[in-house]
Amino acid sequence: MRKIMAAVPQPARSKRTINPVTVLLALAAFLLLYHALVNPIGIFPEAWNLHLRDPLDVFKKWVIVANRDGHWMFAFFFQPIKSSVDFFIRRAEDFLFWLPWPVIVTFVFVLANKIGKLPLALITSLSLLAMGLLGLWNESMKTLALMVTAVIISLFIGIPLGIWTARNDRAERFLRPILDAMQTMPAFVYLIPVVLFFGIARVPSVIATIIYAIPPVVRLTNLGIRRVPEDVLEAARAFGSTPRQILTKVQIPQALPSIMAGVNQTIMMALSIVVIAALIGGGGLGDVVLKSLRRLQVGAALEGGLAIVFMAVLLDRLSFAFSQIEHVSVERFQGFRLLPEKWSDRAWAQAVEKPIAKIYAASAKAEQKLAGALSRLLPRYRDWWQGHSYLLTSLLVLLVLLGVSFALGWEEFPQSWNLSLNQPVDKVVKWAQVNLYQIGDTFIGTGPFSDFVSLYLLRPLRIFLTDWLAWPIVMLLTAAIAWAVSGWRLALYSFFSLMLIGWLGLWEEAADTLSQVLIAVLLSVLIGVPLGIWSARSDRAERGLRPILDFLQTIPTFVYLVPVIMLFNLGRVPGIMASVLYALSPTIRLTSLGIRQVDEAAVEASEAFGCTPAQTLRHVQIPLALPSIMLGINQTIMMVLAMVIIAGLVGAAGLGFEVVDAMQNNKMGASVEAGLAIVMMAIVLDRITQAWAERQAKAANI
Amino acid sequence: MRNVKISCRHVCKIFGPTPEHIAETIKPETAVSEILENTGHVVAVRDVTFDVYEGEIFCVMGLSGSGKSTLVRCLSRLIEPTRGEIVINGEDVVAMNKEQLRDLRRHKMSMVFQRFGLFSHRRVIDNIAYGLEVQGIGRAERLQKAQEILELVGLQGWAQHYPHELSGGMQQRVGLARALAVDPEILLCDEPFSALDPLIRRDMQNELIHLQKNLQKTMVFITHDFLEALKLGDRIAIMKDGEVVQIGTPEEIVAHPVNDYVYEFTKDVPRVKVLTAGSVMRPIRQKEDLIGKAVAMDTTLEQLIPLTADSDGAIPVMDAEQNLVGIVNRRRVMMALATVEEEEA
Ligand SMILES: Nc1ncnc2c1ncn2[C@@H]1O[C@H](COP(=O)(O)OP(=O)(O)OP(=O)(O)O)[C@@H](O)[C@H]1O
Ligand SMILES: [Mg+2]
């Protein structure tokens, strides 16, 4: 119980010294009175506008001219990068387009079958097939080409960087804060500067992707190598290994699972930005969604969105399986397993599994035959043939398939196999718009809901932020909160960050965005915390929720727009809905985790005092889980902010819309300004909520 | 005299920010704990001097924290000694540069570790072949050599498994095989059997004795188990607080412990099995009443008891060249069993 008492913060109050937080609050109150009763303060003075966009636009013009005139920076730095990346993308794309589709599908199948058995092979190859069936094979291959290029370059830079930081403490100390900062930035932040130097289209998309996606692989390579046990390294040293031998023969192989986990994260981050890169002409699947969204063709957008989801599933499952490879001498399970073992005595399960088992047995036999034949042909390499029979057979099958495909003209994915969702979905959407908009004469329906959110939540909050509280009051209040949770540094920092937003001339837009962010976070918390509590108290709920949350987190942000425009059309509300869907997971997860981790003894003690479960929850579990819940909310806030620009795509006014609009109209300066404002807002909110979570954790003695 | 293989002179290892300075300034009589308190430096090995002869098993025994691991790592400079001289095969190890040192580790000495230190990502056979691989020996050759060693340590059939699929005892066999594969002259073993349960440990000890009969390696064997040291060691060095307090053959130590610290270890020893006629005999006096057949120096007390039980006379003890070197009688045997040093009567 002592812990619980400690959870209640007891601020040390001395009456003599003046509390700076009170001073800030008093100042804000004074200004508020002045504003309300004497003289309205009005909007942020236009005279203070820094006009940052002017020098930026001048700079951009200079870039264009310098680029054309072959300024050395472009001739010897940016151009070579640009053309080599372009070369890469083209080769990757040409290759993927040259390969007949059955070869690609089969390749994924045999690869997945090797590392993860039949279920993985089926999931991944069917995902690939589904992209074709949606009629988006070519777009998928374009996206895949971008992905392959970006990921390969990321790994080529990231893994050596990770190795370097693992072997050099100074390098690690230098890189860590940079990587930290890189990971808190929303994806699109990287799009704006690369456009400046590389123009639009695919090259800048890939370069932004590389920058955005590199941190996890650097981190996890570093971590993996640093975690190699000391006794193993000592053994390697004792046998007289050179540092290079230790690295290549011991450290890297030992760190491989961790490195592969980093690769998996890098791939998923790359996918999320490759899709958004459609905004700067990246093309591919993102473009399908973007174009359809603009034309409000929900069916086509859904097809694109589904194809992206399939791509995410394919890449995630496959790269995750790589990180799970174990070292076992004999496979514990020979052959295949499709259905859970407990079903194995049911008739229908046997009916399904028997033919597959036959195929497996036959292919194993073929493998043996091939290896045997090769051994007789070239007996010197017998061991190698035997050890790599799967590889050899797969190669053979793929080569034969390649020949057959070319002979029969199977290069293009057949048009006639198109399972178009276009029309049916559009019909459903139309039906939904008519019938779900308002059900009967009631207030239930998407329309009333949307109206309610706009009229009774968003608008009042926006008016409150802009008209009721004038800009200096908002700044002072934020500084007061920052001071209360952390100290003068954060207060000063927050104050000037907000001031900078004003100086950029974006105060109104920022207030608009802030109101949407706050509503989205509020909804996420209102939905997420109860769900988290539920999943903490019921194992069944947890088991049910976990795969859903995992799935939601693998989907690139962009895709969330599709279902929400089906229901809510355009505007601020669909943006908020998409943000809530995307950003819900961490709150649920961390609430559940926090409550599950509450000390067993504290709960028992509370029950021993005769508390009802509800009382235990309210007085013991939730207070003790608060730091964890706050951390979840912090992550949710950051994810909502990452969605701001995505929401801008469906017409949610504010900073996001400014960025999108400026990008689409090629207004460099304006997009940088709005992007900067979002980053400022993100940093202030992140720092304040994080400091708050830390305070809670300290108060609760965790 | 046999060849000296390893020779340590005044080896010191001090952990801390300024070990050199401390090594110069500490007085020999200052206790380790005092140095730690006053200077924050850990004196792990302190002025250790000993020789290891070719083909012997030299055991280093001491309680936890007495500096055994540090000492053995100083021999191959896995830990840099702060001071002192280490000579192996007549070459000064401390003066070696990186390449010479690597060469020494690759060809002359290898090591077995308490926690095995196996490479979990390599199959058993590739673990064993590691030392050869690092030397740059081709794949076919090293695998063949590794296979031989694998069979030598009794792991036939486990070549293609991964270490975590083996039991602890088998894992340490892999560790031993990995060390033997490079055919080193010197084997350093840092408590190789401590992590094993008692029965397996006994098996492994017997196996090591058996292997040693054929291999005749020079071994430095670390242990904190005195009985293990007695069983394996040709000679034993006993360490306390970084210092060697006594060096001798097992029976010298059991028969004549230099101080209470050593005596404590010898208390639980089955003395009838360790002590021999050679260590309990006394010089022959005039007018000695010699009875019975002479016994050899290495006759254990266990064998002497029946001979002395029934007679009050003195039994002559002869050395290998059949010279009379002393006598044992009932009194000598009884006093040796009672662990009391006999004052000359
Ligand atoms: N890297 C190090 N830094 C500081 N002190 C160390 C270091 N390594 C060992 N020591 C200290 O040196 C002393 C001797 O350690 P060592 O590991 O050699 O003992 P040991 O006899 O092998 O003990 P054990 O039987 O537990 O293995 C210990 O007091 C230990 O704390
Ligand atoms: Mg030790």
Short mmCIF file of C-alpha atoms in Angstrom, two decimals, chain A residues 230-243 245-246 249-251 253-254 326-330 332, chain B residues 73 78 102 105-106 110-111 113 115 117-123 130-131 133-134 160-162 164-165 178-179:
data_model
loop_
_atom_site.label_atom_id
_atom_site.label_comp_id
_atom_site.label_asym_id
_atom_site.label_seq_id
_atom_site.Cartn_x
_atom_site.Cartn_y
_atom_site.Cartn_z
CA GLU A 230 31.46 -11.67 -23.73
CA ASP A 231 32.44 -15.31 -23.19
CA VAL A 232 31.83 -16.10 -26.84
CA LEU A 233 33.99 -13.19 -27.94
CA GLU A 234 36.69 -14.24 -25.52
CA ALA A 235 36.69 -17.73 -26.98
CA ALA A 236 37.09 -16.26 -30.44
CA ARG A 237 39.98 -14.13 -29.25
CA ALA A 238 41.61 -17.06 -27.47
CA PHE A 239 41.85 -18.92 -30.77
CA GLY A 240 43.78 -16.07 -32.31
CA SER A 241 41.06 -14.56 -34.47
CA THR A 242 41.78 -11.22 -36.04
CA PRO A 243 39.26 -8.44 -35.33
CA GLN A 245 37.50 -12.65 -38.29
CA ILE A 246 35.69 -11.99 -35.02
CA LYS A 249 32.65 -15.23 -38.16
CA VAL A 250 31.20 -14.46 -34.74
CA GLN A 251 29.65 -11.06 -34.19
CA PRO A 253 26.29 -14.24 -37.43
CA GLN A 254 25.41 -14.01 -33.75
CA GLU A 326 16.45 -20.87 -35.60
CA HIS A 327 19.54 -22.97 -35.64
CA VAL A 328 18.31 -26.54 -35.64
CA SER A 329 20.15 -29.49 -37.06
CA VAL A 330 17.18 -31.54 -38.11
CA ARG A 332 11.66 -30.72 -35.90
CA ARG B 73 44.10 -15.18 -19.03
CA LEU B 78 43.59 -12.20 -23.03
CA ARG B 102 47.89 -14.28 -32.57
CA ARG B 105 47.17 -18.39 -29.69
CA ARG B 106 46.56 -20.06 -33.02
CA SER B 110 44.22 -23.06 -26.73
CA MET B 111 41.62 -22.66 -24.06
CA PHE B 113 36.05 -22.16 -20.76
CA ARG B 115 30.77 -21.38 -19.57
CA GLY B 117 31.92 -20.14 -24.94
CA LEU B 118 30.60 -22.13 -27.88
CA PHE B 119 29.41 -20.43 -31.05
CA SER B 120 25.67 -21.01 -31.01
CA HIS B 121 25.32 -20.21 -34.71
CA ARG B 122 27.74 -22.94 -35.80
CA ARG B 123 27.22 -26.64 -35.95
CA TYR B 130 36.96 -22.89 -35.70
CA GLY B 131 40.59 -22.69 -34.64
CA GLU B 133 39.45 -22.05 -39.90
CA VAL B 134 40.97 -18.99 -38.26
CA GLN B 160 25.69 -31.68 -37.63
CA HIS B 161 23.88 -30.58 -34.48
CA TYR B 162 23.93 -27.14 -32.95
CA HIS B 164 22.09 -25.81 -27.79
CA GLU B 165 20.80 -29.21 -28.83
CA ARG B 178 37.62 -27.30 -30.22
CA ALA B 179 40.69 -26.65 -28.10
#
